[in-house]
């Protein structure tokens, strides 16, 4: 008991010191000069450290980095875009070649091994071929396409005093028809050979997998109700009725995988 009594004044003295010094047990701030300073400091710190609400990010428009020129000059690209739009124009059934990105598809093809006939035998001698023998010329595809595009512009300037891209759709049709029927003379190659190649490339760009630059958003497939590159048809293959499916690209399988 004597020991407990001897500690009592010391405990009361400690409590008195804590009370009048402006601090408090358990971290609770009390009045007084020191308490006011500490309280003000803590309030300021809490205000500064208060996390601000993150702003809602502004949705950025999606970019298609596949839509980039690899071979064409800007002028050749615009001529191709205008010519393919007349071969496959926009109508009530869906978008045309321009909206489907066909000119980008053709550009990418010309930048690839296909454009330089990488898998074809291209050594001389070269002979005039029959129509049934297909392509038998010394021109590489990219050379033939460039020659034809420049000829479109030159013929338009001679005939209409305007560049091909500045012609009306009806005038562009007449120019393309002149090439299709060999009314135009190209340098060492029938104009119809160029036209047929451009026509084939246009249709390939409309219906190829979007991975290759054309058929933007798979809208070319949607016009035909074509399902694209599905993983499997096991669940629908035995059904009698037509099953309309949302098309899938080869790129979709990379995301699913």
PDB file of C-alpha atoms in Angstrom:
ATOM      1  CA  UNK A   1       0.000   0.000   0.000  1.00  0.00           C
ATOM      2  CA  UNK A   2       2.835   2.327   0.872  1.00  0.00           C
ATOM      3  CA  UNK A   3       4.296   1.756  -2.582  1.00  0.00           C
ATOM      4  CA  UNK A   4       1.005   2.618  -4.362  1.00  0.00           C
ATOM      5  CA  UNK A   5       0.575   5.772  -2.257  1.00  0.00           C
ATOM      6  CA  UNK A   6       4.087   6.925  -3.093  1.00  0.00           C
ATOM      7  CA  UNK A   7       3.357   6.723  -6.856  1.00  0.00           C
ATOM      8  CA  UNK A   8       0.061   8.665  -6.671  1.00  0.00           C
ATOM      9  CA  UNK A   9       1.491  12.192  -6.617  1.00  0.00           C
ATOM     10  CA  UNK A  10       3.807  11.302  -9.514  1.00  0.00           C
ATOM     11  CA  UNK A  11       0.873   9.996 -11.642  1.00  0.00           C
ATOM     12  CA  UNK A  12      -1.212  13.089 -10.895  1.00  0.00           C
ATOM     13  CA  UNK A  13       1.744  15.297 -11.748  1.00  0.00           C
ATOM     14  CA  UNK A  14       2.132  13.539 -15.129  1.00  0.00           C
ATOM     15  CA  UNK A  15      -1.591  13.922 -15.887  1.00  0.00           C
ATOM     16  CA  UNK A  16      -1.434  17.590 -14.965  1.00  0.00           C
ATOM     17  CA  UNK A  17       1.518  18.100 -17.307  1.00  0.00           C
ATOM     18  CA  UNK A  18      -0.268  16.411 -20.226  1.00  0.00           C
ATOM     19  CA  UNK A  19      -3.410  18.398 -19.628  1.00  0.00           C
ATOM     20  CA  UNK A  20      -1.762  21.832 -19.486  1.00  0.00           C
ATOM     21  CA  UNK A  21       0.748  21.172 -22.249  1.00  0.00           C
ATOM     22  CA  UNK A  22      -2.123  20.931 -24.741  1.00  0.00           C
ATOM     23  CA  UNK A  23      -1.692  17.238 -25.650  1.00  0.00           C
ATOM     24  CA  UNK A  24      -3.935  14.391 -24.752  1.00  0.00           C
ATOM     25  CA  UNK A  25      -3.763  10.682 -24.224  1.00  0.00           C
ATOM     26  CA  UNK A  26      -4.722   8.652 -27.291  1.00  0.00           C
ATOM     27  CA  UNK A  27      -3.760  11.424 -29.747  1.00  0.00           C
ATOM     28  CA  UNK A  28      -6.869  13.588 -29.126  1.00  0.00           C
ATOM     29  CA  UNK A  29      -5.983  17.245 -29.445  1.00  0.00           C
ATOM     30  CA  UNK A  30      -7.197  19.590 -26.660  1.00  0.00           C
ATOM     31  CA  UNK A  31      -7.205  23.363 -26.223  1.00  0.00           C
ATOM     32  CA  UNK A  32      -4.258  25.555 -25.408  1.00  0.00           C
ATOM     33  CA  UNK A  33      -1.516  27.229 -27.393  1.00  0.00           C
ATOM     34  CA  UNK A  34       0.334  24.028 -28.238  1.00  0.00           C
ATOM     35  CA  UNK A  35      -2.915  22.219 -28.901  1.00  0.00           C
ATOM     36  CA  UNK A  36      -3.997  24.988 -31.306  1.00  0.00           C
ATOM     37  CA  UNK A  37      -0.710  24.826 -33.179  1.00  0.00           C
ATOM     38  CA  UNK A  38      -0.770  21.050 -33.414  1.00  0.00           C
ATOM     39  CA  UNK A  39      -4.430  21.033 -34.384  1.00  0.00           C
ATOM     40  CA  UNK A  40      -3.890  23.643 -37.082  1.00  0.00           C
ATOM     41  CA  UNK A  41      -0.898  21.776 -38.433  1.00  0.00           C
ATOM     42  CA  UNK A  42      -2.721  18.444 -38.507  1.00  0.00           C
ATOM     43  CA  UNK A  43      -5.763  20.004 -40.186  1.00  0.00           C
ATOM     44  CA  UNK A  44      -3.555  21.532 -42.872  1.00  0.00           C
ATOM     45  CA  UNK A  45      -1.778  18.221 -43.478  1.00  0.00           C
ATOM     46  CA  UNK A  46      -5.049  16.342 -43.741  1.00  0.00           C
ATOM     47  CA  UNK A  47      -6.364  18.921 -46.214  1.00  0.00           C
ATOM     48  CA  UNK A  48      -3.261  18.681 -48.351  1.00  0.00           C
ATOM     49  CA  UNK A  49      -3.281  14.887 -48.328  1.00  0.00           C
ATOM     50  CA  UNK A  50      -6.984  14.654 -49.139  1.00  0.00           C
ATOM     51  CA  UNK A  51      -7.105  12.597 -52.357  1.00  0.00           C
ATOM     52  CA  UNK A  52      -8.797  14.397 -55.196  1.00  0.00           C
ATOM     53  CA  UNK A  53     -11.433  12.573 -57.174  1.00  0.00           C
ATOM     54  CA  UNK A  54     -10.005  11.370 -60.484  1.00  0.00           C
ATOM     55  CA  UNK A  55     -11.490  13.113 -63.474  1.00  0.00           C
ATOM     56  CA  UNK A  56     -13.434  10.967 -65.899  1.00  0.00           C
ATOM     57  CA  UNK A  57     -11.095  10.414 -68.849  1.00  0.00           C
ATOM     58  CA  UNK A  58     -12.328  11.781 -72.150  1.00  0.00           C
ATOM     59  CA  UNK A  59     -12.968   8.955 -74.570  1.00  0.00           C
ATOM     60  CA  UNK A  60     -10.496   9.194 -77.419  1.00  0.00           C
ATOM     61  CA  UNK A  61     -11.570   8.145 -80.900  1.00  0.00           C
ATOM     62  CA  UNK A  62     -10.277   4.727 -81.892  1.00  0.00           C
ATOM     63  CA  UNK A  63      -7.384   4.756 -84.332  1.00  0.00           C
ATOM     64  CA  UNK A  64      -6.823   2.098 -86.962  1.00  0.00           C
ATOM     65  CA  UNK A  65      -3.061   1.889 -87.333  1.00  0.00           C
ATOM     66  CA  UNK A  66      -3.537  -0.548 -90.212  1.00  0.00           C
ATOM     67  CA  UNK A  67      -4.752   2.386 -92.311  1.00  0.00           C
ATOM     68  CA  UNK A  68      -1.327   3.687 -93.279  1.00  0.00           C
ATOM     69  CA  UNK A  69       0.360   4.028 -96.667  1.00  0.00           C
ATOM     70  CA  UNK A  70       3.227   1.643 -97.393  1.00  0.00           C
ATOM     71  CA  UNK A  71       3.687   1.982-101.164  1.00  0.00           C
ATOM     72  CA  UNK A  72       1.465   4.624-102.783  1.00  0.00           C
ATOM     73  CA  UNK A  73       2.241   8.297-103.010  1.00  0.00           C
ATOM     74  CA  UNK A  74      -0.601  10.485-101.769  1.00  0.00           C
ATOM     75  CA  UNK A  75      -1.664  11.230-105.358  1.00  0.00           C
ATOM     76  CA  UNK A  76      -1.701   7.569-106.402  1.00  0.00           C
ATOM     77  CA  UNK A  77      -3.660   6.682-103.287  1.00  0.00           C
ATOM     78  CA  UNK A  78      -6.355   9.267-104.042  1.00  0.00           C
ATOM     79  CA  UNK A  79      -6.673   8.084-107.661  1.00  0.00           C
ATOM     80  CA  UNK A  80      -7.003   4.492-106.453  1.00  0.00           C
ATOM     81  CA  UNK A  81      -9.597   5.501-103.875  1.00  0.00           C
ATOM     82  CA  UNK A  82     -11.673   7.316-106.501  1.00  0.00           C
ATOM     83  CA  UNK A  83     -11.381   4.560-109.140  1.00  0.00           C
ATOM     84  CA  UNK A  84     -12.249   1.704-106.774  1.00  0.00           C
ATOM     85  CA  UNK A  85     -15.261   3.636-105.492  1.00  0.00           C
ATOM     86  CA  UNK A  86     -16.636   3.681-109.044  1.00  0.00           C
ATOM     87  CA  UNK A  87     -15.987  -0.068-109.411  1.00  0.00           C
ATOM     88  CA  UNK A  88     -17.674  -0.799-106.062  1.00  0.00           C
ATOM     89  CA  UNK A  89     -19.796   2.284-105.228  1.00  0.00           C
ATOM     90  CA  UNK A  90     -21.752   2.997-102.069  1.00  0.00           C
ATOM     91  CA  UNK A  91     -25.480   2.253-102.423  1.00  0.00           C
ATOM     92  CA  UNK A  92     -28.564   1.347-100.381  1.00  0.00           C
ATOM     93  CA  UNK A  93     -27.088  -2.081 -99.595  1.00  0.00           C
ATOM     94  CA  UNK A  94     -23.996  -0.777 -97.856  1.00  0.00           C
ATOM     95  CA  UNK A  95     -20.717   1.146 -98.025  1.00  0.00           C
ATOM     96  CA  UNK A  96     -18.510   1.475-101.088  1.00  0.00           C
ATOM     97  CA  UNK A  97     -14.823   0.782-101.633  1.00  0.00           C
ATOM     98  CA  UNK A  98     -13.709   4.101-100.139  1.00  0.00           C
ATOM     99  CA  UNK A  99     -15.529   3.589 -96.851  1.00  0.00           C
ATOM    100  CA  UNK A 100     -14.331  -0.020 -96.711  1.00  0.00           C
ATOM    101  CA  UNK A 101     -10.672   1.053 -96.992  1.00  0.00           C
ATOM    102  CA  UNK A 102     -10.036  -0.814-100.255  1.00  0.00           C
ATOM    103  CA  UNK A 103      -7.298   1.611-101.368  1.00  0.00           C
ATOM    104  CA  UNK A 104      -5.340   0.761 -98.202  1.00  0.00           C
ATOM    105  CA  UNK A 105      -5.714  -2.939 -98.965  1.00  0.00           C
ATOM    106  CA  UNK A 106      -4.312  -2.423-102.480  1.00  0.00           C
ATOM    107  CA  UNK A 107      -1.479  -0.280-101.127  1.00  0.00           C
ATOM    108  CA  UNK A 108      -0.474  -3.005 -98.673  1.00  0.00           C
ATOM    109  CA  UNK A 109      -0.628  -5.667-101.381  1.00  0.00           C
ATOM    110  CA  UNK A 110       1.679  -3.643-103.604  1.00  0.00           C
ATOM    111  CA  UNK A 111       4.134  -3.225-100.707  1.00  0.00           C
ATOM    112  CA  UNK A 112       4.225  -7.004-100.172  1.00  0.00           C
ATOM    113  CA  UNK A 113       5.842  -9.835-102.141  1.00  0.00           C
ATOM    114  CA  UNK A 114       2.624 -10.014-104.167  1.00  0.00           C
ATOM    115  CA  UNK A 115       3.324  -6.546-105.569  1.00  0.00           C
ATOM    116  CA  UNK A 116       6.704  -7.616-106.953  1.00  0.00           C
ATOM    117  CA  UNK A 117       5.438 -11.025-108.183  1.00  0.00           C
ATOM    118  CA  UNK A 118       7.615 -12.679-105.570  1.00  0.00           C
ATOM    119  CA  UNK A 119       6.252 -16.170-106.319  1.00  0.00           C
ATOM    120  CA  UNK A 120       6.002 -15.867-110.093  1.00  0.00           C
ATOM    121  CA  UNK A 121       8.547 -16.774-112.739  1.00  0.00           C
ATOM    122  CA  UNK A 122       9.495 -13.391-114.204  1.00  0.00           C
ATOM    123  CA  UNK A 123      12.484 -14.209-116.411  1.00  0.00           C
ATOM    124  CA  UNK A 124      12.512 -13.654-120.216  1.00  0.00           C
ATOM    125  CA  UNK A 125      11.750 -14.428-122.970  1.00  0.00           C
ATOM    126  CA  UNK A 126       8.265 -12.914-122.929  1.00  0.00           C
ATOM    127  CA  UNK A 127       5.736 -13.761-125.640  1.00  0.00           C
ATOM    128  CA  UNK A 128       2.310 -12.428-126.431  1.00  0.00           C
ATOM    129  CA  UNK A 129      -0.074 -14.701-124.550  1.00  0.00           C
ATOM    130  CA  UNK A 130      -3.548 -15.914-125.312  1.00  0.00           C
ATOM    131  CA  UNK A 131      -6.355 -14.535-123.136  1.00  0.00           C
ATOM    132  CA  UNK A 132      -6.794 -17.932-121.472  1.00  0.00           C
ATOM    133  CA  UNK A 133      -3.139 -17.982-120.337  1.00  0.00           C
ATOM    134  CA  UNK A 134      -3.525 -15.203-117.798  1.00  0.00           C
ATOM    135  CA  UNK A 135      -0.854 -12.682-116.896  1.00  0.00           C
ATOM    136  CA  UNK A 136       2.245 -13.167-119.068  1.00  0.00           C
ATOM    137  CA  UNK A 137       3.866  -9.710-119.020  1.00  0.00           C
ATOM    138  CA  UNK A 138       7.254  -8.487-117.821  1.00  0.00           C
ATOM    139  CA  UNK A 139       5.663  -5.777-115.629  1.00  0.00           C
ATOM    140  CA  UNK A 140       5.529  -6.464-111.928  1.00  0.00           C
ATOM    141  CA  UNK A 141       2.076  -5.835-110.441  1.00  0.00           C
ATOM    142  CA  UNK A 142       3.148  -2.659-108.666  1.00  0.00           C
ATOM    143  CA  UNK A 143       4.695  -1.366-111.899  1.00  0.00           C
ATOM    144  CA  UNK A 144       1.565  -2.124-113.897  1.00  0.00           C
ATOM    145  CA  UNK A 145      -0.667  -0.504-111.288  1.00  0.00           C
ATOM    146  CA  UNK A 146       1.474   2.648-111.127  1.00  0.00           C
ATOM    147  CA  UNK A 147       1.525   2.856-114.920  1.00  0.00           C
ATOM    148  CA  UNK A 148      -2.259   2.501-115.072  1.00  0.00           C
ATOM    149  CA  UNK A 149      -2.979   5.057-112.346  1.00  0.00           C
ATOM    150  CA  UNK A 150      -0.795   7.661-114.023  1.00  0.00           C
ATOM    151  CA  UNK A 151      -2.480   6.882-117.346  1.00  0.00           C
ATOM    152  CA  UNK A 152      -5.907   7.440-115.745  1.00  0.00           C
ATOM    153  CA  UNK A 153      -4.822  10.915-114.732  1.00  0.00           C
ATOM    154  CA  UNK A 154      -3.208  11.720-118.087  1.00  0.00           C
ATOM    155  CA  UNK A 155      -6.222  10.506-120.074  1.00  0.00           C
ATOM    156  CA  UNK A 156      -8.581  12.512-117.834  1.00  0.00           C
ATOM    157  CA  UNK A 157      -6.486  15.652-118.327  1.00  0.00           C
ATOM    158  CA  UNK A 158      -6.466  15.190-122.112  1.00  0.00           C
ATOM    159  CA  UNK A 159     -10.150  14.322-122.357  1.00  0.00           C
ATOM    160  CA  UNK A 160     -11.712  16.528-119.665  1.00  0.00           C
ATOM    161  CA  UNK A 161      -8.970  19.025-118.730  1.00  0.00           C
ATOM    162  CA  UNK A 162      -9.203  17.840-115.121  1.00  0.00           C
ATOM    163  CA  UNK A 163      -7.476  15.315-112.886  1.00  0.00           C
ATOM    164  CA  UNK A 164      -9.252  11.967-112.473  1.00  0.00           C
ATOM    165  CA  UNK A 165     -10.177  12.673-108.837  1.00  0.00           C
ATOM    166  CA  UNK A 166     -11.819  15.970-109.878  1.00  0.00           C
ATOM    167  CA  UNK A 167     -14.136  14.372-112.439  1.00  0.00           C
ATOM    168  CA  UNK A 168     -17.802  13.729-111.755  1.00  0.00           C
ATOM    169  CA  UNK A 169     -18.725  10.088-111.042  1.00  0.00           C
ATOM    170  CA  UNK A 170     -20.251   9.830-114.526  1.00  0.00           C
ATOM    171  CA  UNK A 171     -17.052  11.145-116.139  1.00  0.00           C
ATOM    172  CA  UNK A 172     -14.952   8.742-114.080  1.00  0.00           C
ATOM    173  CA  UNK A 173     -17.109   5.857-115.298  1.00  0.00           C
ATOM    174  CA  UNK A 174     -16.476   6.851-118.916  1.00  0.00           C
ATOM    175  CA  UNK A 175     -12.718   6.979-118.331  1.00  0.00           C
ATOM    176  CA  UNK A 176     -12.681   3.548-116.694  1.00  0.00           C
ATOM    177  CA  UNK A 177     -14.838   2.141-119.496  1.00  0.00           C
ATOM    178  CA  UNK A 178     -12.287   3.416-122.025  1.00  0.00           C
ATOM    179  CA  UNK A 179      -9.580   1.455-120.197  1.00  0.00           C
ATOM    180  CA  UNK A 180     -11.747  -1.644-119.897  1.00  0.00           C
ATOM    181  CA  UNK A 181     -12.439  -1.664-123.654  1.00  0.00           C
ATOM    182  CA  UNK A 182      -8.791  -0.961-124.628  1.00  0.00           C
ATOM    183  CA  UNK A 183      -9.576   2.427-126.145  1.00  0.00           C
ATOM    184  CA  UNK A 184      -6.547   3.760-124.274  1.00  0.00           C
ATOM    185  CA  UNK A 185      -3.017   2.776-125.245  1.00  0.00           C
ATOM    186  CA  UNK A 186      -0.608   2.135-122.414  1.00  0.00           C
ATOM    187  CA  UNK A 187       3.135   1.661-122.753  1.00  0.00           C
ATOM    188  CA  UNK A 188       3.568  -1.951-123.798  1.00  0.00           C
ATOM    189  CA  UNK A 189       0.500  -3.342-122.030  1.00  0.00           C
ATOM    190  CA  UNK A 190      -3.223  -3.497-122.881  1.00  0.00           C
ATOM    191  CA  UNK A 191      -5.242  -0.990-120.827  1.00  0.00           C
ATOM    192  CA  UNK A 192      -7.780  -3.735-120.096  1.00  0.00           C
ATOM    193  CA  UNK A 193      -5.060  -5.732-118.311  1.00  0.00           C
ATOM    194  CA  UNK A 194      -4.624  -2.874-115.883  1.00  0.00           C
ATOM    195  CA  UNK A 195      -8.394  -2.445-115.473  1.00  0.00           C
ATOM    196  CA  UNK A 196      -9.002  -6.161-114.788  1.00  0.00           C
ATOM    197  CA  UNK A 197      -6.243  -6.196-112.160  1.00  0.00           C
ATOM    198  CA  UNK A 198      -7.684  -3.080-110.481  1.00  0.00           C
ATOM    199  CA  UNK A 199     -11.169  -4.595-110.559  1.00  0.00           C
ATOM    200  CA  UNK A 200      -9.956  -7.865-109.003  1.00  0.00           C
ATOM    201  CA  UNK A 201      -7.995  -6.034-106.314  1.00  0.00           C
ATOM    202  CA  UNK A 202     -11.072  -3.950-105.512  1.00  0.00           C
ATOM    203  CA  UNK A 203     -13.246  -7.010-104.907  1.00  0.00           C
ATOM    204  CA  UNK A 204     -10.494  -8.661-102.874  1.00  0.00           C
ATOM    205  CA  UNK A 205     -10.242  -5.530-100.725  1.00  0.00           C
ATOM    206  CA  UNK A 206     -13.999  -5.491-100.149  1.00  0.00           C
ATOM    207  CA  UNK A 207     -14.191  -9.123 -99.016  1.00  0.00           C
ATOM    208  CA  UNK A 208     -10.754  -9.929 -97.548  1.00  0.00           C
ATOM    209  CA  UNK A 209     -10.106 -10.211 -93.840  1.00  0.00           C
ATOM    210  CA  UNK A 210      -9.790  -6.712 -92.274  1.00  0.00           C
ATOM    211  CA  UNK A 211      -6.353  -7.748 -91.058  1.00  0.00           C
ATOM    212  CA  UNK A 212      -5.082  -6.953 -94.566  1.00  0.00           C
ATOM    213  CA  UNK A 213      -6.328  -3.369 -94.634  1.00  0.00           C
ATOM    214  CA  UNK A 214      -9.698  -3.558 -96.427  1.00  0.00           C
ATOM    215  CA  UNK A 215     -13.214  -4.671 -95.480  1.00  0.00           C
ATOM    216  CA  UNK A 216     -13.250  -2.073 -92.705  1.00  0.00           C
ATOM    217  CA  UNK A 217     -15.262  -3.163 -89.658  1.00  0.00           C
ATOM    218  CA  UNK A 218     -16.145  -6.339 -91.640  1.00  0.00           C
ATOM    219  CA  UNK A 219     -18.966  -4.399 -93.332  1.00  0.00           C
ATOM    220  CA  UNK A 220     -18.170  -6.085 -96.651  1.00  0.00           C
ATOM    221  CA  UNK A 221     -18.947  -9.430 -95.032  1.00  0.00           C
ATOM    222  CA  UNK A 222     -22.067  -8.096 -93.344  1.00  0.00           C
ATOM    223  CA  UNK A 223     -23.533  -7.110 -96.707  1.00  0.00           C
ATOM    224  CA  UNK A 224     -23.228 -10.779 -97.732  1.00  0.00           C
ATOM    225  CA  UNK A 225     -24.141 -12.241 -94.324  1.00  0.00           C
ATOM    226  CA  UNK A 226     -20.747 -13.937 -94.422  1.00  0.00           C
ATOM    227  CA  UNK A 227     -19.630 -15.169 -90.966  1.00  0.00           C
ATOM    228  CA  UNK A 228     -15.938 -14.582 -91.503  1.00  0.00           C
ATOM    229  CA  UNK A 229     -13.379 -16.663 -89.633  1.00  0.00           C
ATOM    230  CA  UNK A 230     -15.405 -18.467 -86.987  1.00  0.00           C
ATOM    231  CA  UNK A 231     -13.687 -20.879 -84.614  1.00  0.00           C
ATOM    232  CA  UNK A 232     -16.293 -23.573 -85.202  1.00  0.00           C
ATOM    233  CA  UNK A 233     -19.672 -24.244 -86.835  1.00  0.00           C
ATOM    234  CA  UNK A 234     -20.475 -27.421 -84.876  1.00  0.00           C
ATOM    235  CA  UNK A 235     -23.459 -25.894 -83.089  1.00  0.00           C
ATOM    236  CA  UNK A 236     -25.169 -24.717 -86.303  1.00  0.00           C
ATOM    237  CA  UNK A 237     -23.919 -26.920 -89.123  1.00  0.00           C
ATOM    238  CA  UNK A 238     -26.814 -29.378 -88.945  1.00  0.00           C
ATOM    239  CA  UNK A 239     -29.574 -26.781 -88.730  1.00  0.00           C
ATOM    240  CA  UNK A 240     -31.853 -26.484 -91.761  1.00  0.00           C
ATOM    241  CA  UNK A 241     -32.563 -22.755 -91.496  1.00  0.00           C
ATOM    242  CA  UNK A 242     -30.067 -20.022 -92.316  1.00  0.00           C
ATOM    243  CA  UNK A 243     -28.169 -18.881 -89.229  1.00  0.00           C
ATOM    244  CA  UNK A 244     -27.041 -15.266 -89.309  1.00  0.00           C
ATOM    245  CA  UNK A 245     -23.819 -14.833 -87.335  1.00  0.00           C
ATOM    246  CA  UNK A 246     -21.792 -11.800 -86.334  1.00  0.00           C
ATOM    247  CA  UNK A 247     -18.584 -12.082 -88.422  1.00  0.00           C
ATOM    248  CA  UNK A 248     -15.195 -12.622 -86.829  1.00  0.00           C
ATOM    249  CA  UNK A 249     -11.786 -11.556 -88.112  1.00  0.00           C
ATOM    250  CA  UNK A 250      -8.501 -13.402 -87.715  1.00  0.00           C
ATOM    251  CA  UNK A 251      -7.580 -10.593 -85.313  1.00  0.00           C
ATOM    252  CA  UNK A 252     -10.534 -11.519 -83.069  1.00  0.00           C
ATOM    253  CA  UNK A 253      -8.999 -14.941 -82.455  1.00  0.00           C
ATOM    254  CA  UNK A 254      -5.806 -13.293 -81.203  1.00  0.00           C
ATOM    255  CA  UNK A 255      -7.866 -11.388 -78.613  1.00  0.00           C
ATOM    256  CA  UNK A 256      -9.885 -14.459 -77.655  1.00  0.00           C
ATOM    257  CA  UNK A 257      -6.734 -16.525 -77.291  1.00  0.00           C
TER     258      UNK A 257
END
